Amino acid sequence: MKKLYHAEAGHGMPLVLIHGFPLDHTLWHHQLAGLRDVARVIAPDLRGFGKSPEARRAVTMEQHACDVAHLLDRLGLERAVIGGLSMGGYVALAFAELFPERMAGLILCNTRAVADADSAKKTRETVARRALQEGMTALAPILVQPLLSDRTRKAQPGLIGFMEAMIGRQDPAGVAASSRGMAARPDRMGLLHGIKVPSLVVTGSGDRLMAPAESEAMAARLPNAKLVVIPGAGHLSNLEMPEAFNKEVRELLGRIG
Ligand code: MLT
């Protein structure tokens, strides 16, 4: 495996932010710019995405979590706050299971801890095959549809093109590999009770892919969590409502000290 590419900004508490599917580190540009005064913000491109090419037939969430741990090793960091959006949240939970002692705090954005139902697993394989056969430029307009809330589409129409471009430049092989890897992830609801570090569970009231109830269920099980539902945000709450999102992350960092 080549080293994961990452962007970073700032100094202080290491804060690793893991992108969703099929995206890359540029999802976090508002956090790289807006949190640099309170944290060392580290945004990797997961294996097979962005500038971290190299994919296998399938890449599991555990493999992605190990890649993140190797990135921390390379940066000389023992512990970090680990945050992830959607698929990035699946990776953050795998990290919490594999490397609990390395996690100073947890941020779960627009994500869930349950495994895929059988029907969803079949859809993952369909997405993998369509990515390989049709290419990401063709799939981008379809995949971007459910990401942004209706409010964001009206108020910030430029984000539609921004997201289509991000999805369109991803490597179909990397997309297919992580689509298959997501299908293989286990249910991690049972893990949540044991995660004692300060945690933030954040989502958008207009998330059409993952209902806020999924976030409520996770926050209820995490012993030290704050739940935030950002009004009007969709599936990409950090990008759609960056000020509200960054304010909550600042508060979490304050709780960690
Ligand atoms: C994501 O945004 O990462 C995806 O919606 C995750 C998924 O498909 O489960």
PDB file of C-alpha atoms and ligand atoms in Angstrom:
ATOM      1  CA  MET A   1       0.000   0.000   0.000  1.00  0.00           C
ATOM      2  CA  LYS A   2       1.233   3.435  -0.878  1.00  0.00           C
ATOM      3  CA  LYS A   3       0.930   6.017   1.873  1.00  0.00           C
ATOM      4  CA  LEU A   4      -2.455   7.664   2.190  1.00  0.00           C
ATOM      5  CA  TYR A   5      -2.503  11.183   0.825  1.00  0.00           C
ATOM      6  CA  HIS A   6      -3.718  13.740   3.344  1.00  0.00           C
ATOM      7  CA  ALA A   7      -4.280  17.471   3.586  1.00  0.00           C
ATOM      8  CA  GLU A   8      -3.705  19.193   6.881  1.00  0.00           C
ATOM      9  CA  ALA A   9      -3.895  22.587   8.537  1.00  0.00           C
ATOM     10  CA  GLY A  10      -3.318  24.047  11.983  1.00  0.00           C
ATOM     11  CA  HIS A  11      -1.689  22.979  15.221  1.00  0.00           C
ATOM     12  CA  GLY A  12      -2.860  21.434  18.453  1.00  0.00           C
ATOM     13  CA  MET A  13      -5.137  18.477  19.121  1.00  0.00           C
ATOM     14  CA  PRO A  14      -4.951  16.121  16.113  1.00  0.00           C
ATOM     15  CA  LEU A  15      -8.373  15.844  14.473  1.00  0.00           C
ATOM     16  CA  VAL A  16      -8.690  13.245  11.699  1.00  0.00           C
ATOM     17  CA  LEU A  17     -11.701  13.743   9.421  1.00  0.00           C
ATOM     18  CA  ILE A  18     -12.628  10.825   7.153  1.00  0.00           C
ATOM     19  CA  HIS A  19     -14.684  11.443   4.031  1.00  0.00           C
ATOM     20  CA  GLY A  20     -17.789   9.613   2.822  1.00  0.00           C
ATOM     21  CA  PHE A  21     -18.485   7.589  -0.316  1.00  0.00           C
ATOM     22  CA  PRO A  22     -17.509   8.140  -3.107  1.00  0.00           C
ATOM     23  CA  LEU A  23     -15.769  11.333  -2.099  1.00  0.00           C
ATOM     24  CA  ASP A  24     -12.350  12.618  -1.068  1.00  0.00           C
ATOM     25  CA  HIS A  25     -10.658  14.894   1.456  1.00  0.00           C
ATOM     26  CA  THR A  26     -11.932  18.075  -0.226  1.00  0.00           C
ATOM     27  CA  LEU A  27     -15.263  17.366   1.484  1.00  0.00           C
ATOM     28  CA  TRP A  28     -13.617  18.900   4.579  1.00  0.00           C
ATOM     29  CA  HIS A  29     -12.305  22.159   3.130  1.00  0.00           C
ATOM     30  CA  HIS A  30     -14.443  24.261   5.494  1.00  0.00           C
ATOM     31  CA  GLN A  31     -13.065  22.315   8.457  1.00  0.00           C
ATOM     32  CA  LEU A  32      -9.446  22.578   7.258  1.00  0.00           C
ATOM     33  CA  ALA A  33      -9.875  26.345   6.995  1.00  0.00           C
ATOM     34  CA  GLY A  34     -12.272  26.946   9.890  1.00  0.00           C
ATOM     35  CA  LEU A  35     -10.823  24.773  12.661  1.00  0.00           C
ATOM     36  CA  ARG A  36      -7.104  25.310  12.117  1.00  0.00           C
ATOM     37  CA  ASP A  37      -6.917  27.716  15.054  1.00  0.00           C
ATOM     38  CA  VAL A  38      -8.053  25.027  17.519  1.00  0.00           C
ATOM     39  CA  ALA A  39      -6.802  21.737  16.053  1.00  0.00           C
ATOM     40  CA  ARG A  40      -4.357  20.043  13.735  1.00  0.00           C
ATOM     41  CA  VAL A  41      -6.946  19.068  11.131  1.00  0.00           C
ATOM     42  CA  ILE A  42      -5.915  16.020   9.096  1.00  0.00           C
ATOM     43  CA  ALA A  43      -8.092  14.976   6.152  1.00  0.00           C
ATOM     44  CA  PRO A  44      -6.934  11.812   4.361  1.00  0.00           C
ATOM     45  CA  ASP A  45      -8.008  10.382   1.043  1.00  0.00           C
ATOM     46  CA  LEU A  46      -8.951   6.800   1.839  1.00  0.00           C
ATOM     47  CA  ARG A  47      -7.391   4.023  -0.215  1.00  0.00           C
ATOM     48  CA  GLY A  48      -8.807   4.121  -3.749  1.00  0.00           C
ATOM     49  CA  PHE A  49     -10.110   7.712  -3.490  1.00  0.00           C
ATOM     50  CA  GLY A  50      -8.723  11.118  -4.374  1.00  0.00           C
ATOM     51  CA  LYS A  51      -4.934  11.056  -4.458  1.00  0.00           C
ATOM     52  CA  SER A  52      -4.639   7.673  -2.719  1.00  0.00           C
ATOM     53  CA  PRO A  53      -4.996   5.299  -5.651  1.00  0.00           C
ATOM     54  CA  GLU A  54      -4.615   1.526  -5.402  1.00  0.00           C
ATOM     55  CA  ALA A  55      -7.615  -0.597  -4.857  1.00  0.00           C
ATOM     56  CA  ARG A  56      -8.340  -4.255  -4.606  1.00  0.00           C
ATOM     57  CA  ARG A  57     -11.568  -6.005  -5.491  1.00  0.00           C
ATOM     58  CA  ALA A  58     -12.893  -5.058  -2.058  1.00  0.00           C
ATOM     59  CA  VAL A  59     -11.553  -2.826   0.709  1.00  0.00           C
ATOM     60  CA  THR A  60     -13.121  -3.323   4.135  1.00  0.00           C
ATOM     61  CA  MET A  61     -13.803  -0.625   6.692  1.00  0.00           C
ATOM     62  CA  GLU A  62     -11.244  -2.356   8.930  1.00  0.00           C
ATOM     63  CA  GLN A  63      -8.604  -2.012   6.210  1.00  0.00           C
ATOM     64  CA  HIS A  64      -9.400   1.681   5.903  1.00  0.00           C
ATOM     65  CA  ALA A  65      -9.128   2.012   9.710  1.00  0.00           C
ATOM     66  CA  CYS A  66      -5.697   0.338   9.651  1.00  0.00           C
ATOM     67  CA  ASP A  67      -4.626   2.757   6.911  1.00  0.00           C
ATOM     68  CA  VAL A  68      -5.670   5.667   9.154  1.00  0.00           C
ATOM     69  CA  ALA A  69      -3.678   4.170  12.049  1.00  0.00           C
ATOM     70  CA  HIS A  70      -0.629   3.901   9.764  1.00  0.00           C
ATOM     71  CA  LEU A  71      -1.102   7.535   8.797  1.00  0.00           C
ATOM     72  CA  LEU A  72      -1.056   8.490  12.496  1.00  0.00           C
ATOM     73  CA  ASP A  73       2.127   6.425  12.935  1.00  0.00           C
ATOM     74  CA  ARG A  74       3.738   8.202  10.013  1.00  0.00           C
ATOM     75  CA  LEU A  75       2.818  11.585  11.502  1.00  0.00           C
ATOM     76  CA  GLY A  76       4.184  10.531  14.906  1.00  0.00           C
ATOM     77  CA  LEU A  77       0.777  10.822  16.560  1.00  0.00           C
ATOM     78  CA  GLU A  78      -0.257   8.415  19.288  1.00  0.00           C
ATOM     79  CA  ARG A  79      -3.841   9.656  19.715  1.00  0.00           C
ATOM     80  CA  ALA A  80      -6.315  11.774  17.791  1.00  0.00           C
ATOM     81  CA  VAL A  81      -9.935  12.758  17.673  1.00  0.00           C
ATOM     82  CA  ILE A  82     -11.402  10.573  14.941  1.00  0.00           C
ATOM     83  CA  GLY A  83     -14.345  11.818  12.914  1.00  0.00           C
ATOM     84  CA  GLY A  84     -16.068  10.460   9.857  1.00  0.00           C
ATOM     85  CA  LEU A  85     -19.020  11.251   7.661  1.00  0.00           C
ATOM     86  CA  SER A  86     -21.244   8.413   6.485  1.00  0.00           C
ATOM     87  CA  MET A  87     -18.781   5.795   5.140  1.00  0.00           C
ATOM     88  CA  GLY A  88     -16.150   7.739   7.072  1.00  0.00           C
ATOM     89  CA  GLY A  89     -18.254   7.059  10.161  1.00  0.00           C
ATOM     90  CA  TYR A  90     -18.143   3.328   9.420  1.00  0.00           C
ATOM     91  CA  VAL A  91     -14.355   3.651   9.275  1.00  0.00           C
ATOM     92  CA  ALA A  92     -14.282   5.668  12.519  1.00  0.00           C
ATOM     93  CA  LEU A  93     -16.268   2.933  14.271  1.00  0.00           C
ATOM     94  CA  ALA A  94     -13.936   0.249  12.915  1.00  0.00           C
ATOM     95  CA  PHE A  95     -11.038   2.368  14.234  1.00  0.00           C
ATOM     96  CA  ALA A  96     -12.766   2.606  17.642  1.00  0.00           C
ATOM     97  CA  GLU A  97     -12.975  -1.165  17.767  1.00  0.00           C
ATOM     98  CA  LEU A  98      -9.431  -1.858  16.579  1.00  0.00           C
ATOM     99  CA  PHE A  99      -7.524   1.000  18.236  1.00  0.00           C
ATOM    100  CA  PRO A 100      -9.574   2.273  21.217  1.00  0.00           C
ATOM    101  CA  GLU A 101      -6.484   3.532  23.028  1.00  0.00           C
ATOM    102  CA  ARG A 102      -5.616   5.819  20.110  1.00  0.00           C
ATOM    103  CA  MET A 103      -8.935   7.667  20.089  1.00  0.00           C
ATOM    104  CA  ALA A 104      -9.169  10.902  22.092  1.00  0.00           C
ATOM    105  CA  GLY A 105     -12.690  11.686  20.909  1.00  0.00           C
ATOM    106  CA  LEU A 106     -15.200  10.552  18.300  1.00  0.00           C
ATOM    107  CA  ILE A 107     -17.306  12.433  15.760  1.00  0.00           C
ATOM    108  CA  LEU A 108     -19.992  10.528  13.883  1.00  0.00           C
ATOM    109  CA  CYS A 109     -21.538  12.619  11.097  1.00  0.00           C
ATOM    110  CA  ASN A 110     -24.551  11.545   9.074  1.00  0.00           C
ATOM    111  CA  THR A 111     -23.806   7.906   9.630  1.00  0.00           C
ATOM    112  CA  ARG A 112     -25.095   4.741  11.251  1.00  0.00           C
ATOM    113  CA  ALA A 113     -23.719   1.828  13.282  1.00  0.00           C
ATOM    114  CA  VAL A 114     -25.980  -0.933  11.962  1.00  0.00           C
ATOM    115  CA  ALA A 115     -24.934  -3.333   9.199  1.00  0.00           C
ATOM    116  CA  ASP A 116     -26.512  -3.417   5.739  1.00  0.00           C
ATOM    117  CA  ALA A 117     -29.705  -5.365   5.169  1.00  0.00           C
ATOM    118  CA  ASP A 118     -29.472  -8.014   2.429  1.00  0.00           C
ATOM    119  CA  SER A 119     -31.204  -5.730  -0.082  1.00  0.00           C
ATOM    120  CA  ALA A 120     -28.651  -2.976   0.606  1.00  0.00           C
ATOM    121  CA  LYS A 121     -25.794  -5.447   0.124  1.00  0.00           C
ATOM    122  CA  LYS A 122     -27.158  -6.275  -3.332  1.00  0.00           C
ATOM    123  CA  THR A 123     -27.347  -2.581  -4.181  1.00  0.00           C
ATOM    124  CA  ARG A 124     -23.661  -2.205  -3.173  1.00  0.00           C
ATOM    125  CA  GLU A 125     -22.705  -4.793  -5.800  1.00  0.00           C
ATOM    126  CA  THR A 126     -24.854  -3.032  -8.404  1.00  0.00           C
ATOM    127  CA  VAL A 127     -23.131   0.280  -7.610  1.00  0.00           C
ATOM    128  CA  ALA A 128     -19.715  -1.418  -7.838  1.00  0.00           C
ATOM    129  CA  ARG A 129     -20.491  -2.889 -11.261  1.00  0.00           C
ATOM    130  CA  ARG A 130     -22.027   0.305 -12.601  1.00  0.00           C
ATOM    131  CA  ALA A 131     -18.967   2.283 -11.480  1.00  0.00           C
ATOM    132  CA  LEU A 132     -16.687  -0.137 -13.339  1.00  0.00           C
ATOM    133  CA  GLN A 133     -18.865  -0.349 -16.454  1.00  0.00           C
ATOM    134  CA  GLU A 134     -20.168   3.206 -16.827  1.00  0.00           C
ATOM    135  CA  GLY A 135     -17.469   5.289 -15.126  1.00  0.00           C
ATOM    136  CA  MET A 136     -17.865   7.909 -12.440  1.00  0.00           C
ATOM    137  CA  THR A 137     -18.665  10.850 -14.708  1.00  0.00           C
ATOM    138  CA  ALA A 138     -21.823   9.042 -15.789  1.00  0.00           C
ATOM    139  CA  LEU A 139     -22.789   8.073 -12.245  1.00  0.00           C
ATOM    140  CA  ALA A 140     -22.024  11.422 -10.590  1.00  0.00           C
ATOM    141  CA  PRO A 141     -25.353  13.171 -11.394  1.00  0.00           C
ATOM    142  CA  ILE A 142     -27.265  10.176 -10.000  1.00  0.00           C
ATOM    143  CA  LEU A 143     -25.175   9.780  -6.856  1.00  0.00           C
ATOM    144  CA  VAL A 144     -25.228  13.485  -6.038  1.00  0.00           C
ATOM    145  CA  GLN A 145     -29.045  13.625  -5.972  1.00  0.00           C
ATOM    146  CA  PRO A 146     -29.720  12.448  -2.399  1.00  0.00           C
ATOM    147  CA  LEU A 147     -26.680  14.104  -0.812  1.00  0.00           C
ATOM    148  CA  LEU A 148     -27.845  17.698  -0.438  1.00  0.00           C
ATOM    149  CA  SER A 149     -31.032  18.867   1.257  1.00  0.00           C
ATOM    150  CA  ASP A 150     -33.703  20.689  -0.760  1.00  0.00           C
ATOM    151  CA  ARG A 151     -32.825  23.823   1.146  1.00  0.00           C
ATOM    152  CA  THR A 152     -29.133  23.560   0.254  1.00  0.00           C
ATOM    153  CA  ARG A 153     -29.913  22.918  -3.421  1.00  0.00           C
ATOM    154  CA  LYS A 154     -31.860  26.182  -3.508  1.00  0.00           C
ATOM    155  CA  ALA A 155     -29.627  28.283  -1.257  1.00  0.00           C
ATOM    156  CA  GLN A 156     -26.242  27.024  -2.505  1.00  0.00           C
ATOM    157  CA  PRO A 157     -26.736  25.671  -6.058  1.00  0.00           C
ATOM    158  CA  GLY A 158     -22.966  25.796  -6.624  1.00  0.00           C
ATOM    159  CA  LEU A 159     -22.574  22.849  -4.285  1.00  0.00           C
ATOM    160  CA  ILE A 160     -24.314  20.563  -6.798  1.00  0.00           C
ATOM    161  CA  GLY A 161     -21.534  21.084  -9.350  1.00  0.00           C
ATOM    162  CA  PHE A 162     -18.864  20.922  -6.646  1.00  0.00           C
ATOM    163  CA  MET A 163     -20.118  17.513  -5.533  1.00  0.00           C
ATOM    164  CA  GLU A 164     -20.619  16.204  -9.086  1.00  0.00           C
ATOM    165  CA  ALA A 165     -17.025  17.114  -9.891  1.00  0.00           C
ATOM    166  CA  MET A 166     -15.762  15.435  -6.696  1.00  0.00           C
ATOM    167  CA  ILE A 167     -17.648  12.210  -7.437  1.00  0.00           C
ATOM    168  CA  GLY A 168     -16.811  12.323 -11.148  1.00  0.00           C
ATOM    169  CA  ARG A 169     -13.040  12.350 -10.560  1.00  0.00           C
ATOM    170  CA  GLN A 170     -12.967   9.235  -8.356  1.00  0.00           C
ATOM    171  CA  ASP A 171     -11.359   6.030  -9.626  1.00  0.00           C
ATOM    172  CA  PRO A 172     -14.093   3.476 -10.520  1.00  0.00           C
ATOM    173  CA  ALA A 173     -11.959   0.624  -9.141  1.00  0.00           C
ATOM    174  CA  GLY A 174     -11.591   2.370  -5.783  1.00  0.00           C
ATOM    175  CA  VAL A 175     -15.309   3.145  -5.668  1.00  0.00           C
ATOM    176  CA  ALA A 176     -16.221  -0.465  -6.469  1.00  0.00           C
ATOM    177  CA  ALA A 177     -13.832  -1.785  -3.820  1.00  0.00           C
ATOM    178  CA  SER A 178     -15.265   0.340  -1.012  1.00  0.00           C
ATOM    179  CA  SER A 179     -18.840  -0.301  -2.115  1.00  0.00           C
ATOM    180  CA  ARG A 180     -18.163  -4.014  -1.621  1.00  0.00           C
ATOM    181  CA  GLY A 181     -16.313  -3.302   1.621  1.00  0.00           C
ATOM    182  CA  MET A 182     -19.273  -1.412   3.069  1.00  0.00           C
ATOM    183  CA  ALA A 183     -21.512  -4.418   2.380  1.00  0.00           C
ATOM    184  CA  ALA A 184     -19.206  -6.573   4.509  1.00  0.00           C
ATOM    185  CA  ARG A 185     -19.175  -4.343   7.597  1.00  0.00           C
ATOM    186  CA  PRO A 186     -20.584  -5.802  10.817  1.00  0.00           C
ATOM    187  CA  ASP A 187     -23.194  -4.251  13.074  1.00  0.00           C
ATOM    188  CA  ARG A 188     -21.376  -2.030  15.583  1.00  0.00           C
ATOM    189  CA  MET A 189     -24.297  -0.849  17.725  1.00  0.00           C
ATOM    190  CA  GLY A 190     -23.008  -3.096  20.516  1.00  0.00           C
ATOM    191  CA  LEU A 191     -19.635  -1.363  20.453  1.00  0.00           C
ATOM    192  CA  LEU A 192     -21.056   2.057  21.313  1.00  0.00           C
ATOM    193  CA  HIS A 193     -21.668   1.449  25.046  1.00  0.00           C
ATOM    194  CA  GLY A 194     -17.938   0.923  25.532  1.00  0.00           C
ATOM    195  CA  ILE A 195     -16.774   4.127  23.822  1.00  0.00           C
ATOM    196  CA  LYS A 196     -16.141   6.378  26.815  1.00  0.00           C
ATOM    197  CA  VAL A 197     -14.337   9.269  25.118  1.00  0.00           C
ATOM    198  CA  PRO A 198     -16.186  12.550  24.495  1.00  0.00           C
ATOM    199  CA  SER A 199     -18.277  12.084  21.372  1.00  0.00           C
ATOM    200  CA  LEU A 200     -20.336  14.175  18.985  1.00  0.00           C
ATOM    201  CA  VAL A 201     -23.099  12.706  16.857  1.00  0.00           C
ATOM    202  CA  VAL A 202     -24.160  15.197  14.226  1.00  0.00           C
ATOM    203  CA  THR A 203     -26.591  15.007  11.348  1.00  0.00           C
ATOM    204  CA  GLY A 204     -28.958  17.134   9.279  1.00  0.00           C
ATOM    205  CA  SER A 205     -32.723  17.355   9.610  1.00  0.00           C
ATOM    206  CA  GLY A 206     -32.945  16.996   5.820  1.00  0.00           C
ATOM    207  CA  ASP A 207     -30.703  13.921   5.435  1.00  0.00           C
ATOM    208  CA  ARG A 208     -32.524  11.730   2.911  1.00  0.00           C
ATOM    209  CA  LEU A 209     -30.030   8.848   3.059  1.00  0.00           C
ATOM    210  CA  MET A 210     -29.883   8.329   6.816  1.00  0.00           C
ATOM    211  CA  ALA A 211     -32.763   9.426   9.008  1.00  0.00           C
ATOM    212  CA  PRO A 212     -31.877  11.453  12.117  1.00  0.00           C
ATOM    213  CA  ALA A 213     -33.369   8.564  14.138  1.00  0.00           C
ATOM    214  CA  GLU A 214     -30.221   6.569  13.283  1.00  0.00           C
ATOM    215  CA  SER A 215     -28.115   9.280  14.928  1.00  0.00           C
ATOM    216  CA  GLU A 216     -30.435   9.415  17.936  1.00  0.00           C
ATOM    217  CA  ALA A 217     -30.045   5.666  18.393  1.00  0.00           C
ATOM    218  CA  MET A 218     -26.243   5.918  18.359  1.00  0.00           C
ATOM    219  CA  ALA A 219     -26.120   8.926  20.697  1.00  0.00           C
ATOM    220  CA  ALA A 220     -28.402   7.133  23.170  1.00  0.00           C
ATOM    221  CA  ARG A 221     -25.890   4.284  23.410  1.00  0.00           C
ATOM    222  CA  LEU A 222     -22.688   6.330  23.579  1.00  0.00           C
ATOM    223  CA  PRO A 223     -21.995   7.128  27.265  1.00  0.00           C
ATOM    224  CA  ASN A 224     -20.433  10.551  26.647  1.00  0.00           C
ATOM    225  CA  ALA A 225     -22.136  11.909  23.525  1.00  0.00           C
ATOM    226  CA  LYS A 226     -23.856  15.079  22.442  1.00  0.00           C
ATOM    227  CA  LEU A 227     -26.422  14.766  19.646  1.00  0.00           C
ATOM    228  CA  VAL A 228     -26.875  17.649  17.224  1.00  0.00           C
ATOM    229  CA  VAL A 229     -29.405  17.733  14.375  1.00  0.00           C
ATOM    230  CA  ILE A 230     -28.580  20.738  12.204  1.00  0.00           C
ATOM    231  CA  PRO A 231     -31.795  22.261  10.838  1.00  0.00           C
ATOM    232  CA  GLY A 232     -31.942  22.310   7.042  1.00  0.00           C
ATOM    233  CA  ALA A 233     -28.739  20.349   6.433  1.00  0.00           C
ATOM    234  CA  GLY A 234     -28.794  17.171   4.363  1.00  0.00           C
ATOM    235  CA  HIS A 235     -26.384  14.239   4.219  1.00  0.00           C
ATOM    236  CA  LEU A 236     -23.295  16.476   4.038  1.00  0.00           C
ATOM    237  CA  SER A 237     -23.901  18.565   7.146  1.00  0.00           C
ATOM    238  CA  ASN A 238     -20.258  19.703   7.430  1.00  0.00           C
ATOM    239  CA  LEU A 239     -20.323  21.113   3.887  1.00  0.00           C
ATOM    240  CA  GLU A 240     -23.874  22.425   3.811  1.00  0.00           C
ATOM    241  CA  MET A 241     -23.807  24.177   7.200  1.00  0.00           C
ATOM    242  CA  PRO A 242     -20.113  24.598   8.008  1.00  0.00           C
ATOM    243  CA  GLU A 243     -20.511  27.279  10.664  1.00  0.00           C
ATOM    244  CA  ALA A 244     -23.004  25.286  12.739  1.00  0.00           C
ATOM    245  CA  PHE A 245     -20.917  22.144  12.235  1.00  0.00           C
ATOM    246  CA  ASN A 246     -17.600  23.742  13.179  1.00  0.00           C
ATOM    247  CA  LYS A 247     -19.148  25.325  16.281  1.00  0.00           C
ATOM    248  CA  GLU A 248     -20.094  21.864  17.556  1.00  0.00           C
ATOM    249  CA  VAL A 249     -16.646  20.460  16.821  1.00  0.00           C
ATOM    250  CA  ARG A 250     -15.068  23.354  18.726  1.00  0.00           C
ATOM    251  CA  GLU A 251     -17.292  22.552  21.663  1.00  0.00           C
ATOM    252  CA  LEU A 252     -16.277  18.896  21.508  1.00  0.00           C
ATOM    253  CA  LEU A 253     -12.592  19.840  21.436  1.00  0.00           C
ATOM    254  CA  GLY A 254     -13.221  22.014  24.490  1.00  0.00           C
ATOM    255  CA  ARG A 255     -14.775  19.023  26.290  1.00  0.00           C
ATOM    256  CA  ILE A 256     -11.677  16.948  25.477  1.00  0.00           C
ATOM    257  CA  GLY A 257      -9.431  19.723  26.745  1.00  0.00           C
TER     258      GLY A 257
HETATM  259  C1  MLT B   1     -21.732   7.885   2.164  1.00  0.00           C
HETATM  260  O1  MLT B   1     -22.128   9.049   2.048  1.00  0.00           O
HETATM  261  O2  MLT B   1     -20.584   7.618   2.559  1.00  0.00           O
HETATM  262  C2  MLT B   1     -22.677   6.780   1.795  1.00  0.00           C
HETATM  263  O3  MLT B   1     -23.989   7.271   1.724  1.00  0.00           O
HETATM  264  C3  MLT B   1     -22.576   5.642   2.767  1.00  0.00           C
HETATM  265  C4  MLT B   1     -23.439   4.490   2.373  1.00  0.00           C
HETATM  266  O4  MLT B   1     -23.752   4.317   1.195  1.00  0.00           O
HETATM  267  O5  MLT B   1     -23.816   3.706   3.269  1.00  0.00           O
END
